[in-house]
Amino acid sequence: KITLEVLETNTRAFNLYTKLGFIYEGQKRKEILKNNEYIDSIIMSILKEEWNRKIYNTFILLRSTKYRKKCTI
């Protein structure tokens, strides 16, 4: 299991982790003080089986002829 934390204000990172298959598990309220404002920290994780499935599906997608690049020499 891989676990990470991301600040709630970092939406780009949150969206990337979600796209990679990480699942929202919870949040720590008022975890960080930044510019005199408290920010929550979001906890996300992915299990080994989920990661392996994601990698396998990506591999299959890349092998399909629809996405294969054609080389010309």
XYZ file of N, CA, C and O in Angstrom:
292
model
N 0.854 -1.177 0.000
C 0.000 0.000 0.000
C 0.895 1.234 0.000
O 1.825 1.342 0.792
N 0.579 2.155 -0.897
C 1.277 3.434 -0.937
C 0.301 4.497 -0.465
O -0.826 4.574 -0.951
N 0.725 5.300 0.491
C -0.107 6.365 1.036
C 0.594 7.697 0.811
O 1.820 7.783 0.887
N -0.195 8.732 0.537
C 0.366 10.063 0.362
C -0.561 11.094 0.961
O -1.714 10.811 1.260
N -0.028 12.285 1.154
C -0.823 13.422 1.600
C -0.604 14.557 0.629
O 0.500 14.773 0.136
N -1.671 15.281 0.335
C -1.604 16.422 -0.559
C -2.460 17.533 0.048
O -3.512 17.264 0.631
N -2.001 18.768 -0.059
C -2.777 19.885 0.465
C -4.032 20.088 -0.370
O -4.007 19.939 -1.592
N -5.116 20.446 0.279
C -6.385 20.623 -0.429
C -6.310 21.721 -1.482
O -7.076 21.713 -2.443
N -5.392 22.638 -1.358
C -5.249 23.722 -2.325
C -4.498 23.284 -3.577
O -4.512 23.977 -4.584
N -3.863 22.124 -3.530
C -3.071 21.628 -4.663
C -3.943 20.720 -5.535
O -3.785 19.501 -5.571
N -4.867 21.332 -6.267
C -5.822 20.566 -7.062
C -5.166 19.835 -8.230
O -5.617 18.756 -8.608
N -4.101 20.396 -8.784
C -3.415 19.716 -9.894
C -2.840 18.387 -9.442
O -2.971 17.365 -10.118
N -2.200 18.378 -8.273
C -1.629 17.138 -7.749
C -2.741 16.154 -7.392
O -2.641 14.961 -7.687
N -3.800 16.639 -6.767
C -4.922 15.775 -6.399
C -5.505 15.095 -7.639
O -5.759 13.893 -7.641
N -5.707 15.861 -8.704
C -6.253 15.305 -9.943
C -5.302 14.285 -10.567
O -5.739 13.256 -11.092
N -3.995 14.555 -10.516
C -3.007 13.612 -11.038
C -3.050 12.303 -10.266
O -3.099 11.219 -10.863
N -3.048 12.382 -8.939
C -3.068 11.171 -8.110
C -4.346 10.373 -8.344
O -4.325 9.148 -8.399
N -5.455 11.070 -8.514
C -6.720 10.394 -8.805
C -6.641 9.676 -10.150
O -7.072 8.522 -10.280
N -6.054 10.340 -11.130
C -5.910 9.735 -12.454
C -5.003 8.503 -12.411
O -5.197 7.540 -13.150
N -4.024 8.524 -11.515
C -3.124 7.377 -11.358
C -3.764 6.227 -10.587
O -3.185 5.151 -10.505
N -4.937 6.466 -10.015
C -5.649 5.391 -9.332
C -5.678 5.504 -7.818
O -6.200 4.615 -7.141
N -5.116 6.564 -7.265
C -5.149 6.742 -5.810
C -6.574 7.048 -5.366
O -7.334 7.711 -6.055
N -6.934 6.552 -4.179
C -8.274 6.687 -3.626
C -8.240 7.624 -2.417
O -7.339 7.531 -1.579
N -9.222 8.508 -2.333
C -9.367 9.401 -1.183
C -9.691 8.568 0.052
O -10.612 7.753 0.032
N -8.907 8.754 1.121
C -9.151 8.020 2.367
C -9.645 8.909 3.494
O -10.276 8.429 4.420
N -9.310 10.169 3.445
C -9.728 11.063 4.521
C -8.939 12.353 4.470
O -8.217 12.624 3.508
N -9.104 13.146 5.534
C -8.341 14.374 5.553
C -8.031 14.798 6.970
O -8.753 14.463 7.909
N -6.915 15.490 7.102
C -6.506 16.059 8.382
C -6.890 17.533 8.346
O -6.407 18.288 7.505
N -7.757 17.913 9.249
C -8.257 19.277 9.261
C -7.246 20.235 9.863
O -6.580 19.920 10.849
N -7.128 21.388 9.226
C -6.224 22.456 9.683
C -4.820 21.913 9.971
O -4.249 22.156 11.017
N -4.268 21.196 9.017
C -2.978 20.522 9.189
C -1.793 21.466 9.018
O -0.795 21.358 9.708
N -1.891 22.405 8.073
C -0.769 23.272 7.734
C -1.194 24.735 7.867
O -2.276 25.111 7.432
N -0.307 25.558 8.429
C -0.536 26.996 8.482
C 0.268 27.637 7.362
O 1.494 27.561 7.337
N -0.430 28.231 6.391
C 0.221 28.836 5.233
C -0.407 30.204 4.989
O -1.617 30.308 4.815
N 0.419 31.234 4.982
C -0.062 32.611 4.786
C -1.176 32.976 5.775
O -2.203 33.527 5.406
N -0.939 32.657 7.037
C -1.894 32.934 8.119
C -3.260 32.277 7.913
O -4.271 32.779 8.388
N -3.290 31.171 7.193
C -4.533 30.444 6.953
C -4.262 28.947 7.101
O -3.280 28.436 6.566
N -5.120 28.268 7.830
C -4.963 26.828 7.987
C -5.519 26.097 6.766
O -6.570 26.457 6.246
N -4.778 25.072 6.328
C -5.156 24.299 5.148
C -5.250 22.824 5.540
O -4.396 22.305 6.262
N -6.282 22.166 5.034
C -6.452 20.730 5.280
C -5.495 19.925 4.405
O -5.095 20.361 3.328
N -5.149 18.756 4.885
C -4.312 17.824 4.143
C -5.165 16.605 3.782
O -5.840 16.042 4.636
N -5.151 16.218 2.512
C -5.939 15.091 2.038
C -5.066 13.839 1.997
O -3.941 13.878 1.497
N -5.584 12.743 2.526
C -4.866 11.468 2.548
C -5.414 10.582 1.435
O -6.622 10.409 1.312
N -4.498 10.038 0.624
C -4.879 9.160 -0.485
C -3.994 7.926 -0.453
O -2.878 7.966 0.070
N -4.492 6.837 -1.035
C -3.670 5.621 -1.086
C -4.063 4.775 -2.290
O -5.111 4.963 -2.895
N -3.179 3.837 -2.596
C -3.444 2.845 -3.633
C -2.852 1.521 -3.159
O -1.763 1.493 -2.569
N -3.578 0.442 -3.379
C -3.107 -0.889 -3.005
C -2.285 -1.483 -4.140
O -2.442 -1.097 -5.303
N -1.435 -2.425 -3.800
C -0.578 -3.064 -4.788
C -1.398 -3.669 -5.928
O -1.048 -3.518 -7.098
N -2.498 -4.332 -5.581
C -3.339 -4.969 -6.598
C -3.943 -3.927 -7.548
O -4.038 -4.144 -8.751
N -4.355 -2.797 -6.982
C -4.932 -1.730 -7.806
C -3.881 -1.148 -8.743
O -4.155 -0.880 -9.910
N -2.669 -0.946 -8.217
C -1.576 -0.398 -9.025
C -1.214 -1.362 -10.153
O -1.066 -0.955 -11.298
N -1.087 -2.653 -9.820
C -0.746 -3.649 -10.839
C -1.808 -3.719 -11.924
O -1.485 -3.838 -13.103
N -3.074 -3.636 -11.546
C -4.165 -3.648 -12.504
C -4.099 -2.416 -13.411
O -4.292 -2.499 -14.617
N -3.786 -1.268 -12.826
C -3.668 -0.020 -13.597
C -2.524 -0.134 -14.603
O -2.676 0.230 -15.775
N -1.379 -0.651 -14.179
C -0.221 -0.806 -15.064
C -0.541 -1.805 -16.173
O -0.235 -1.572 -17.343
N -1.180 -2.924 -15.833
C -1.527 -3.948 -16.825
C -2.471 -3.372 -17.877
O -2.279 -3.565 -19.073
N -3.503 -2.653 -17.439
C -4.463 -2.069 -18.374
C -3.791 -1.041 -19.284
O -4.118 -0.949 -20.466
N -2.856 -0.275 -18.758
C -2.118 0.693 -19.569
C -1.270 -0.024 -20.600
O -1.201 0.382 -21.767
N -0.631 -1.120 -20.196
C 0.196 -1.905 -21.111
C -0.649 -2.452 -22.266
O -0.265 -2.364 -23.427
N -1.822 -2.995 -21.942
C -2.717 -3.538 -22.964
C -3.160 -2.424 -23.922
O -3.198 -2.613 -25.142
N -3.470 -1.263 -23.376
C -3.890 -0.134 -24.194
C -2.789 0.275 -25.174
O -3.042 0.507 -26.351
N -1.553 0.329 -24.693
C -0.435 0.736 -25.543
C -0.130 -0.299 -26.620
O 0.369 0.050 -27.689
N -0.417 -1.564 -26.351
C -0.163 -2.624 -27.327
C -1.217 -2.677 -28.419
O -0.985 -3.250 -29.478
N -2.366 -2.089 -28.162
C -3.437 -2.155 -29.159
C -3.024 -1.386 -30.413
O -2.307 -0.404 -30.368
N -3.489 -1.842 -31.533
C -3.096 -1.227 -32.808
C -3.631 0.191 -32.934
O -3.060 1.004 -33.649
N -4.686 0.492 -32.241
C -5.266 1.824 -32.316
C -4.286 2.885 -31.814
O -4.232 3.991 -32.336
N -3.502 2.550 -30.787
C -2.606 3.524 -30.191
C -1.139 3.311 -30.575
O -0.280 4.046 -30.132
N -0.847 2.304 -31.358
C 0.534 2.007 -31.731
C 1.021 3.033 -32.744
O 0.349 3.348 -33.702
N 2.207 3.567 -32.513
C 2.790 4.514 -33.467
C 3.356 3.757 -34.650
O 3.966 2.715 -34.491
N 3.159 4.293 -35.815
C 3.706 3.672 -37.013
C 5.023 4.360 -37.351
O 5.093 5.579 -37.442
N 6.042 3.549 -37.533
C 7.372 4.063 -37.854
C 7.619 4.003 -39.345
O 7.280 3.000 -39.983
N 8.191 5.015 -39.883
C 8.593 5.009 -41.284
C 10.082 5.264 -41.351
O 10.602 6.161 -40.714
N 10.761 4.429 -42.129
C 12.214 4.555 -42.232
C 12.577 4.933 -43.644
O 12.010 4.557 -44.603
